[in-house]
Coordinates of C-alpha atoms and ligand atoms in Angstrom, one line a residue:
M8 CA -24.7 -16.6 3.8
K9 CA -24.0 -14.8 1.1
N10 CA -22.1 -16.5 -2.2
G11 CA -18.5 -16.3 -1.8
F12 CA -18.8 -16.1 1.9
L13 CA -15.4 -17.0 3.2
W14 CA -15.6 -19.9 5.9
G15 CA -12.4 -20.6 7.4
C16 CA -10.4 -20.8 10.7
A17 CA -7.7 -18.6 12.7
T18 CA -4.3 -19.2 14.5
A19 CA -1.5 -17.0 15.2
A20 CA 2.3 -17.9 14.9
N21 CA 3.4 -17.1 18.5
Q22 CA 0.9 -19.9 19.6
M23 CA 1.1 -22.2 17.1
E24 CA 4.7 -22.2 15.3
G25 CA 7.2 -23.4 17.8
A26 CA 10.6 -23.3 16.7
V27 CA 11.0 -19.9 19.0
L28 CA 14.7 -19.9 18.1
E29 CA 15.0 -21.3 14.9
G30 CA 15.4 -20.4 11.1
G31 CA 17.3 -17.1 12.3
K32 CA 14.0 -16.0 14.5
Q33 CA 15.0 -14.3 17.9
Y34 CA 12.1 -13.6 20.8
S35 CA 9.1 -11.7 20.6
V36 CA 7.4 -10.2 23.7
S37 CA 4.9 -13.0 23.7
D38 CA 7.6 -15.6 23.7
A39 CA 8.7 -13.6 27.3
L40 CA 5.0 -13.7 28.9
K41 CA 5.2 -16.2 31.7
G42 CA 1.5 -17.2 31.0
G43 CA -0.9 -14.5 29.5
M44 CA -2.2 -11.3 28.7
K45 CA -2.1 -10.2 32.4
G46 CA 0.4 -12.2 33.6
E47 CA 4.1 -11.4 34.4
Y48 CA 6.7 -11.6 31.9
D49 CA 10.3 -12.6 31.9
L50 CA 12.6 -10.3 29.9
D51 CA 15.5 -12.7 29.8
V52 CA 13.2 -15.7 28.7
K53 CA 14.5 -17.8 31.3
C54 CA 10.8 -18.9 31.6
N55 CA 9.9 -22.3 30.1
N56 CA 7.0 -20.7 28.0
P57 CA 4.8 -23.4 26.2
T58 CA 4.9 -21.2 23.1
H59 CA 8.2 -22.2 22.7
T60 CA 7.4 -25.2 21.3
G61 CA 3.5 -24.2 20.2
V62 CA 2.1 -27.2 18.6
D63 CA 5.0 -27.5 16.2
F64 CA 3.4 -26.2 13.2
Y65 CA 6.6 -25.5 12.0
R66 CA 7.4 -28.7 11.0
H67 CA 3.8 -29.9 10.9
Y68 CA 2.6 -27.6 8.4
K69 CA 2.3 -29.7 5.3
E70 CA 0.2 -32.3 7.6
D71 CA -1.8 -29.5 9.3
I72 CA -2.7 -27.7 6.0
E73 CA -3.8 -30.9 4.3
L74 CA -6.5 -31.3 7.4
F75 CA -7.6 -27.9 6.8
A76 CA -8.2 -28.8 3.1
Q77 CA -9.9 -31.9 4.1
M78 CA -12.5 -29.5 6.1
G79 CA -13.1 -27.5 3.2
M80 CA -11.6 -24.5 4.5
K81 CA -11.9 -21.4 2.3
V82 CA -9.8 -18.9 4.1
F83 CA -6.8 -19.6 6.4
R84 CA -5.8 -16.7 9.2
M85 CA -2.6 -16.9 10.4
S86 CA -0.1 -14.2 11.3
I87 CA 3.4 -13.8 10.5
A88 CA 6.2 -13.9 13.4
W89 CA 7.8 -10.3 12.9
S90 CA 10.8 -11.9 14.8
R91 CA 11.0 -14.3 12.0
V92 CA 11.3 -12.0 9.5
F93 CA 13.3 -9.4 11.3
P94 CA 14.5 -10.9 14.4
T95 CA 15.6 -7.9 16.3
G96 CA 13.4 -5.5 14.2
V97 CA 16.3 -3.2 13.5
E98 CA 18.3 -5.1 11.0
E99 CA 17.9 -3.2 7.6
R100 CA 17.2 -6.2 5.2
P101 CA 14.9 -9.5 6.1
N102 CA 15.9 -12.6 7.2
E103 CA 15.6 -14.7 4.2
E104 CA 15.1 -18.1 6.1
G105 CA 12.1 -16.8 7.8
L106 CA 10.5 -15.6 4.6
A107 CA 11.2 -18.8 3.1
F108 CA 9.0 -20.6 5.7
Y109 CA 6.1 -18.6 4.9
D110 CA 6.7 -19.0 1.1
K111 CA 6.2 -23.0 1.9
V112 CA 3.1 -22.4 4.1
F113 CA 1.9 -20.3 1.1
D114 CA 2.6 -22.4 -1.4
E115 CA 0.9 -25.4 0.5
L116 CA -2.1 -23.4 0.8
E117 CA -2.4 -22.6 -2.7
K118 CA -1.9 -26.1 -3.7
Y119 CA -5.3 -26.7 -2.0
N120 CA -7.3 -23.3 -2.8
I121 CA -7.2 -22.0 0.4
E122 CA -7.2 -17.9 0.9
P123 CA -4.7 -17.2 3.3
L124 CA -5.5 -14.1 5.4
V125 CA -2.2 -12.6 7.3
T126 CA -2.1 -11.1 10.6
I127 CA 1.1 -8.7 10.1
C128 CA 1.3 -8.5 14.2
H129 CA -0.7 -10.8 16.5
Y130 CA 1.6 -9.8 19.7
E131 CA 4.6 -10.8 18.2
M132 CA 6.9 -7.7 18.1
P133 CA 10.6 -8.5 18.3
L134 CA 11.7 -8.5 22.0
Y135 CA 14.4 -6.6 21.6
L136 CA 12.2 -3.4 20.1
A137 CA 10.4 -3.6 23.1
K138 CA 13.3 -3.5 25.6
Q139 CA 15.5 -1.1 23.4
Y140 CA 12.8 1.5 22.6
N141 CA 10.2 0.8 25.4
G142 CA 8.0 -0.5 22.2
F143 CA 5.6 1.4 20.5
T144 CA 6.3 4.8 23.1
S145 CA 9.1 5.0 20.5
R146 CA 8.6 6.5 16.8
K147 CA 11.6 3.9 16.0
V148 CA 9.1 1.2 16.5
V149 CA 6.6 3.0 14.2
D150 CA 9.3 3.1 11.6
A151 CA 10.6 -0.9 12.5
F152 CA 6.8 -2.0 11.7
V153 CA 6.4 -0.1 8.1
K154 CA 9.4 -1.5 7.3
Y155 CA 8.4 -5.1 7.9
A156 CA 4.7 -4.5 6.7
K157 CA 6.7 -3.4 3.0
V158 CA 8.7 -6.3 2.8
L159 CA 5.6 -8.4 3.5
F160 CA 3.5 -6.4 1.1
E161 CA 5.9 -6.4 -1.7
R162 CA 6.9 -10.0 -1.4
Y163 CA 3.2 -11.5 -0.8
Q164 CA 1.1 -8.9 -2.7
K165 CA 0.3 -11.5 -5.4
R166 CA -0.5 -14.5 -3.0
V167 CA -2.2 -12.6 -0.3
K168 CA -5.4 -10.5 -0.7
Y169 CA -6.6 -9.9 2.9
W170 CA -4.5 -8.4 5.8
V171 CA -4.6 -7.1 9.0
T172 CA -2.4 -4.6 10.4
F173 CA -2.6 -5.5 14.5
N174 CA -4.4 -8.2 16.5
E175 CA -6.9 -6.7 18.9
I176 CA -5.4 -3.3 19.1
N177 CA -7.4 -2.0 21.9
V178 CA -5.8 -4.8 24.2
M179 CA -2.8 -2.0 24.2
L180 CA -5.3 -0.6 26.9
I181 CA -5.3 -3.6 29.2
S182 CA -2.0 -5.1 28.4
P183 CA 0.4 -2.4 26.8
F184 CA 3.4 -5.1 26.5
C185 CA 1.4 -7.5 24.9
G186 CA -0.2 -5.2 22.6
G187 CA 2.8 -2.6 22.1
G188 CA 6.1 -4.0 23.8
I189 CA 5.3 -1.2 26.5
I190 CA 7.8 -2.3 29.7
E191 CA 8.5 0.9 31.3
L192 CA 4.9 2.8 32.0
G193 CA 6.9 5.7 34.2
E194 CA 5.1 8.0 36.6
F195 CA 2.3 9.1 34.2
P196 CA 1.2 5.2 32.8
E197 CA -1.7 6.7 30.9
Q198 CA 0.2 9.1 29.2
A199 CA 2.9 6.2 27.8
V200 CA 0.0 4.0 27.0
Y201 CA -2.1 7.0 25.0
Q202 CA 1.5 7.5 23.1
G203 CA 1.9 4.0 22.6
I204 CA -1.5 4.0 21.0
H205 CA -1.3 7.0 18.7
N206 CA 2.0 5.7 17.4
Q207 CA 0.5 2.4 16.8
L208 CA -2.4 3.7 15.0
V209 CA -0.2 5.9 12.9
A210 CA 2.0 2.9 11.7
S211 CA -1.2 1.0 11.3
A212 CA -2.5 3.9 8.8
R213 CA 1.1 4.1 6.9
A214 CA 0.7 0.2 6.4
V215 CA -3.0 0.6 4.9
E216 CA -1.7 3.8 2.9
Y217 CA 1.4 1.7 1.5
A218 CA -0.6 -1.6 0.7
H219 CA -2.9 0.2 -1.1
Q220 CA 0.0 1.7 -3.2
V221 CA 1.7 -1.5 -3.9
N222 CA -1.7 -3.1 -5.3
K223 CA -5.1 -2.1 -4.8
E224 CA -6.7 -5.4 -5.0
M225 CA -4.9 -5.9 -1.4
L226 CA -7.4 -5.4 1.4
V227 CA -6.4 -4.4 4.6
G228 CA -8.3 -4.3 7.9
C229 CA -8.2 -3.3 11.5
M230 CA -8.9 -5.8 14.1
I231 CA -10.4 -5.2 17.9
A232 CA -11.6 -7.3 20.3
S233 CA -15.1 -6.8 20.5
G234 CA -17.9 -7.6 22.6
P235 CA -20.2 -5.2 24.2
W236 CA -20.2 -3.8 27.5
Y237 CA -23.8 -3.9 29.2
P238 CA -24.8 -1.6 32.3
L239 CA -24.7 -4.5 35.1
S240 CA -28.5 -2.5 36.0
C241 CA -30.7 0.1 34.3
R242 CA -29.4 2.6 36.9
P243 CA -28.6 6.0 34.8
E244 CA -24.9 5.9 36.4
D245 CA -24.4 2.2 35.0
V246 CA -25.6 3.1 31.7
F247 CA -23.4 6.0 31.3
L248 CA -20.0 4.3 32.6
T249 CA -21.1 1.6 29.9
M250 CA -20.9 4.2 27.4
H251 CA -17.4 5.0 28.3
K252 CA -16.5 1.4 28.4
N253 CA -17.8 0.9 24.8
W254 CA -16.0 4.3 23.8
N255 CA -12.9 2.3 24.9
T256 CA -13.1 -0.2 22.3
Y257 CA -14.4 2.3 19.6
L258 CA -11.6 4.8 20.0
F259 CA -9.4 2.1 17.9
S260 CA -12.1 1.2 15.5
D261 CA -12.9 4.8 14.9
V262 CA -9.7 6.2 14.1
Q263 CA -9.1 3.0 11.7
A264 CA -12.2 3.0 10.2
K265 CA -13.5 6.4 10.1
G266 CA -9.9 8.3 9.9
S267 CA -9.9 10.4 12.9
Y268 CA -9.9 10.5 16.7
P269 CA -13.5 10.6 18.2
F270 CA -14.3 14.1 20.2
H271 CA -14.6 12.4 23.4
V272 CA -10.8 11.3 23.2
W273 CA -9.2 14.9 23.0
N274 CA -11.5 15.6 25.4
E275 CA -10.1 13.1 28.2
W276 CA -6.5 13.8 27.0
E277 CA -7.1 17.4 27.6
K278 CA -8.8 16.8 31.2
K279 CA -6.3 14.3 32.3
G280 CA -3.2 16.2 31.3
I281 CA -1.9 13.8 28.5
R282 CA 0.0 15.4 25.9
I283 CA 0.5 13.2 23.0
I284 CA 3.6 14.0 20.6
M285 CA 2.3 13.9 17.4
E286 CA 4.7 14.2 14.2
E287 CA 3.5 16.5 11.2
G288 CA 1.2 15.0 9.2
D289 CA 0.2 12.3 11.6
L290 CA -3.6 13.1 11.5
E291 CA -3.4 13.2 7.6
V292 CA -2.0 9.6 7.7
L293 CA -4.7 8.5 9.8
K294 CA -7.0 9.1 7.3
H295 CA -6.0 6.3 5.3
T296 CA -8.8 4.0 6.3
V297 CA -9.0 0.0 6.5
D298 CA -11.1 -1.9 3.6
F299 CA -13.0 -3.7 6.5
V300 CA -13.3 -4.2 10.2
G301 CA -11.7 -7.2 11.8
I302 CA -13.3 -8.6 14.8
S303 CA -12.8 -11.1 17.8
Y304 CA -16.0 -12.1 19.6
Y305 CA -16.2 -13.9 22.6
Q306 CA -18.2 -12.4 25.0
S307 CA -19.8 -9.3 26.4
R308 CA -19.2 -7.8 29.6
C309 CA -21.5 -6.0 32.0
A310 CA -20.3 -2.4 33.6
S311 CA -21.5 -1.0 37.1
T312 CA -20.5 1.7 39.0
D313 CA -21.6 -0.1 42.6
L314 CA -18.0 -0.8 44.4
A315 CA -18.9 -4.0 45.7
E316 CA -20.0 -5.3 42.1
Q317 CA -16.4 -3.8 41.0
A318 CA -14.6 -5.7 43.9
K319 CA -16.1 -9.2 43.0
A320 CA -15.2 -8.3 39.2
K321 CA -11.1 -7.5 39.9
G322 CA -9.4 -10.3 38.4
N323 CA -10.8 -11.1 35.2
L324 CA -9.2 -9.7 32.1
F325 CA -11.3 -6.7 31.4
D326 CA -12.6 -6.3 35.4
A327 CA -15.9 -6.9 34.1
C328 CA -18.9 -8.0 36.3
R329 CA -20.6 -10.9 36.2
N330 CA -23.8 -11.5 33.9
P331 CA -26.5 -13.3 35.8
Y332 CA -28.2 -13.9 32.8
L333 CA -25.5 -15.8 31.0
K334 CA -23.9 -19.2 31.6
V335 CA -19.8 -18.9 31.8
S336 CA -17.0 -21.2 30.0
E337 CA -15.1 -23.2 32.2
W338 CA -12.8 -20.4 32.2
G339 CA -15.3 -18.0 33.3
W340 CA -16.0 -16.2 29.8
P341 CA -19.7 -15.3 29.5
I342 CA -21.2 -17.1 26.9
D343 CA -23.7 -14.7 24.9
P344 CA -24.6 -15.2 20.8
L345 CA -27.0 -12.8 20.9
G346 CA -24.4 -10.3 21.9
F347 CA -22.9 -11.1 18.9
R348 CA -25.6 -10.6 16.6
Y349 CA -25.9 -7.0 18.6
T350 CA -22.0 -6.6 18.1
L351 CA -22.3 -6.8 14.2
N352 CA -25.0 -4.6 13.7
M353 CA -23.5 -2.0 16.2
L354 CA -20.4 -2.0 14.3
Y355 CA -22.2 -2.1 11.0
D356 CA -24.2 0.8 11.8
R357 CA -21.3 2.8 12.9
Y358 CA -18.9 2.2 10.3
Q359 CA -20.8 1.1 7.0
K360 CA -17.8 -1.2 6.1
P361 CA -17.6 -5.0 5.8
I362 CA -16.8 -7.0 8.6
F363 CA -14.8 -9.7 8.8
V364 CA -15.6 -12.1 12.0
L365 CA -11.7 -13.2 12.6
E366 CA -12.1 -15.0 15.9
T367 CA -15.0 -16.9 18.2
G368 CA -14.8 -20.1 19.6
L369 CA -14.8 -22.0 22.8
G370 CA -11.7 -22.8 25.2
A371 CA -12.5 -26.1 26.9
R372 CA -10.8 -29.2 28.4
D373 CA -10.9 -32.0 25.9
T374 CA -10.5 -35.6 26.7
I375 CA -9.9 -38.8 24.6
A376 CA -12.9 -41.2 24.8
E377 CA -12.4 -44.9 25.2
D378 CA -13.3 -44.9 21.3
G379 CA -10.2 -43.0 20.7
K380 CA -12.1 -39.9 19.9
I381 CA -12.8 -36.3 21.2
H382 CA -16.6 -36.0 21.5
D383 CA -16.4 -32.0 22.0
D384 CA -20.1 -31.4 21.7
Y385 CA -20.1 -28.3 24.1
R386 CA -18.1 -26.7 21.5
I387 CA -20.3 -27.7 18.7
A388 CA -22.8 -26.1 20.8
Y389 CA -21.5 -22.8 21.5
L390 CA -20.2 -22.8 17.7
D391 CA -23.6 -23.6 16.2
A392 CA -24.9 -20.7 18.5
H393 CA -22.7 -18.1 17.3
I394 CA -22.8 -19.0 13.6
R395 CA -26.7 -18.9 13.9
A396 CA -26.3 -15.3 15.5
M397 CA -23.8 -14.4 12.6
E398 CA -26.6 -15.5 9.9
A399 CA -29.2 -13.6 11.9
A400 CA -27.1 -10.4 11.6
Y401 CA -26.6 -11.1 8.1
E402 CA -30.5 -11.2 7.7
D403 CA -30.6 -8.0 9.7
G404 CA -28.7 -6.6 6.6
V405 CA -24.9 -6.8 8.2
D406 CA -22.5 -6.9 5.4
I407 CA -20.0 -10.0 6.3
L408 CA -17.1 -10.9 4.7
G409 CA -16.4 -14.1 6.2
L410 CA -15.9 -16.0 9.4
T411 CA -12.2 -17.4 10.3
V412 CA -13.5 -19.6 14.0
W413 CA -10.6 -19.9 16.5
A414 CA -9.2 -22.3 16.2
P415 CA -8.9 -25.3 13.5
I416 CA -6.3 -26.7 15.8
D417 CA -5.1 -26.9 19.5
M418 CA -2.8 -24.0 20.3
V419 CA -1.5 -22.6 23.4
S420 CA -3.8 -20.3 25.3
F421 CA -3.1 -16.6 24.7
S422 CA -4.6 -15.5 28.1
T423 CA -3.3 -18.5 30.4
G424 CA -0.7 -19.8 28.4
E425 CA -1.8 -23.2 28.9
M426 CA -2.4 -26.1 26.5
A427 CA -5.6 -27.2 28.8
K428 CA -7.6 -24.8 27.5
R429 CA -8.2 -26.2 24.0
Y430 CA -9.9 -24.2 21.2
G431 CA -9.1 -26.6 18.0
M432 CA -11.2 -28.5 16.1
I433 CA -8.1 -31.1 15.7
Y434 CA -6.7 -31.9 18.8
V435 CA -2.9 -32.3 19.5
D436 CA -1.4 -34.2 21.7
K437 CA 0.6 -32.0 23.8
Q438 CA 0.2 -31.2 27.6
D439 CA 0.8 -28.8 30.0
D440 CA 3.7 -31.1 31.9
G441 CA 5.5 -30.7 28.6
S442 CA 4.7 -34.5 27.5
G443 CA 3.2 -35.5 24.3
T444 CA 3.6 -37.0 20.9
Y445 CA 2.3 -33.9 19.0
K446 CA 0.0 -36.5 17.2
R447 CA -3.5 -34.7 15.5
I448 CA -7.0 -36.2 15.8
K449 CA -10.0 -34.9 14.2
K450 CA -12.6 -34.0 17.2
D451 CA -16.3 -34.2 16.4
S452 CA -16.5 -30.7 16.0
Y453 CA -14.0 -31.0 12.8
D454 CA -16.7 -32.7 10.9
W455 CA -19.3 -30.7 12.3
Y456 CA -17.8 -27.4 10.8
R457 CA -17.0 -29.5 7.3
N458 CA -20.9 -29.8 7.0
V459 CA -21.2 -26.0 7.9
I460 CA -18.9 -25.0 5.5
R461 CA -20.0 -27.4 2.7
N462 CA -23.9 -26.1 3.2
N463 CA -22.9 -22.6 3.4
G464 CA -24.3 -22.2 6.9
L465 CA -26.3 -23.6 9.1
R466 CA -30.1 -21.9 8.2
E467 CA -32.2 -23.7 5.7
E468 CA -32.5 -21.6 2.5
Ligands
LIG14 C1 -7.9 -13.5 21.3 C2 -6.5 -13.6 20.8 O1 -8.0 -12.9 22.3 O2 -8.6 -14.6 21.7 C3 -6.2 -15.3 20.6 O3 -6.4 -12.8 19.6 C4 -6.3 -15.9 21.5 O4 -4.4 -14.8 20.3 C5 -8.0 -16.2 21.8 O5 -5.9 -17.2 22.0 C6 -8.5 -16.8 22.8 O6 -8.0 -16.7 24.0 P1 -7.1 -17.6 25.3 O7 -6.7 -16.5 25.9 O8 -8.0 -18.4 25.7 O9 -6.3 -18.2 24.3

């Protein structure tokens, strides 16, 4: 890859920190999930969600960052828990104890010359804001987000160059609670969801505008859950449906990277009778576009208008049909490295802005072998194929800033709430039944990725 390519790994506060009510923190929306994105939530948080203890990065951050440094990581993607900084979201002043934790994390990263890349909101809206205002359906939450983002930009402008406003912002369409804290969808769910989407896009653009005012050196990106939709067959009906499916993803990055809504959105709102309440100046604010396009890439998906195929697809995260040409992971996610190269090319062609690959990785069950090690050759194979695909896209001419693999260390899975679905290159002894010592053990993929970083990639020069 090009000189200065940022090799690293990615994490999220809600899945790794634990210490859910410590240091003044209060609950966030992800702390209320009973087990994942499509799962139910419990607003009283009586559930024993494994994210409440995470992998205790809150106490292990020094040890973990030392391991990340030994791996040679150049960039560490992390998120700041909004509810650690503004526990309910409505406070006027931030919680110093919460910020002090991140000061210490940045100190540690600086010690090893690791560049932090910060996601401002990774499914971590304070639960109070969701309950009080119905999340992003309310402009009060836009203001609360901007207030929070301003605190981070001002305090960390000299320490953090790369920022992302919202993780996988397009998840709002499939999970308005995780993505936008929306609890009540009311009689016209699409109205509520698109109002939330508009408000969130305005919040993101206001944050970008402010970051650029505070310090032009700061680069702010969007982040979409990417992965192309393919037509399940070449029937024109399937192809046409696929166009719409892809538009649902691009809607977000179009606004964030190009600065305005695509034509088809206005059309769709009109046809469906959706009336978005906009404040004066909103469309101007949206012109504050991002500096780079961040993506997660795990899988491609297939669309079909055939009702029998649709029925078979029901239940998986995106209601996608099974692609007969692809193998799937243990959790049924199709493995498609060429789809990754395709995605990188499509997005670069569309936006002509540098791309930052902020997530890719394999969730799998790991076992400790008799020699006490974790031989995760399946994860190495997945990452090898995807890094090769990224390198091929780079040779196609796509400008890629860096790659942060999900994940350096095991964490609680977001979509299932399990520990058993592991992505890390460092194993954490924590099990779904609550047992475990939290001991860290390097997996084979850890040494493998260290070599990739050292050699600046896999391809022979
Ligand atoms: C992305 C999220 O969707 O995929 C992460 O940004 C998540 O938070 C990752 O953990 C892997 O998904 P999962 O659901 O298998 O943990």
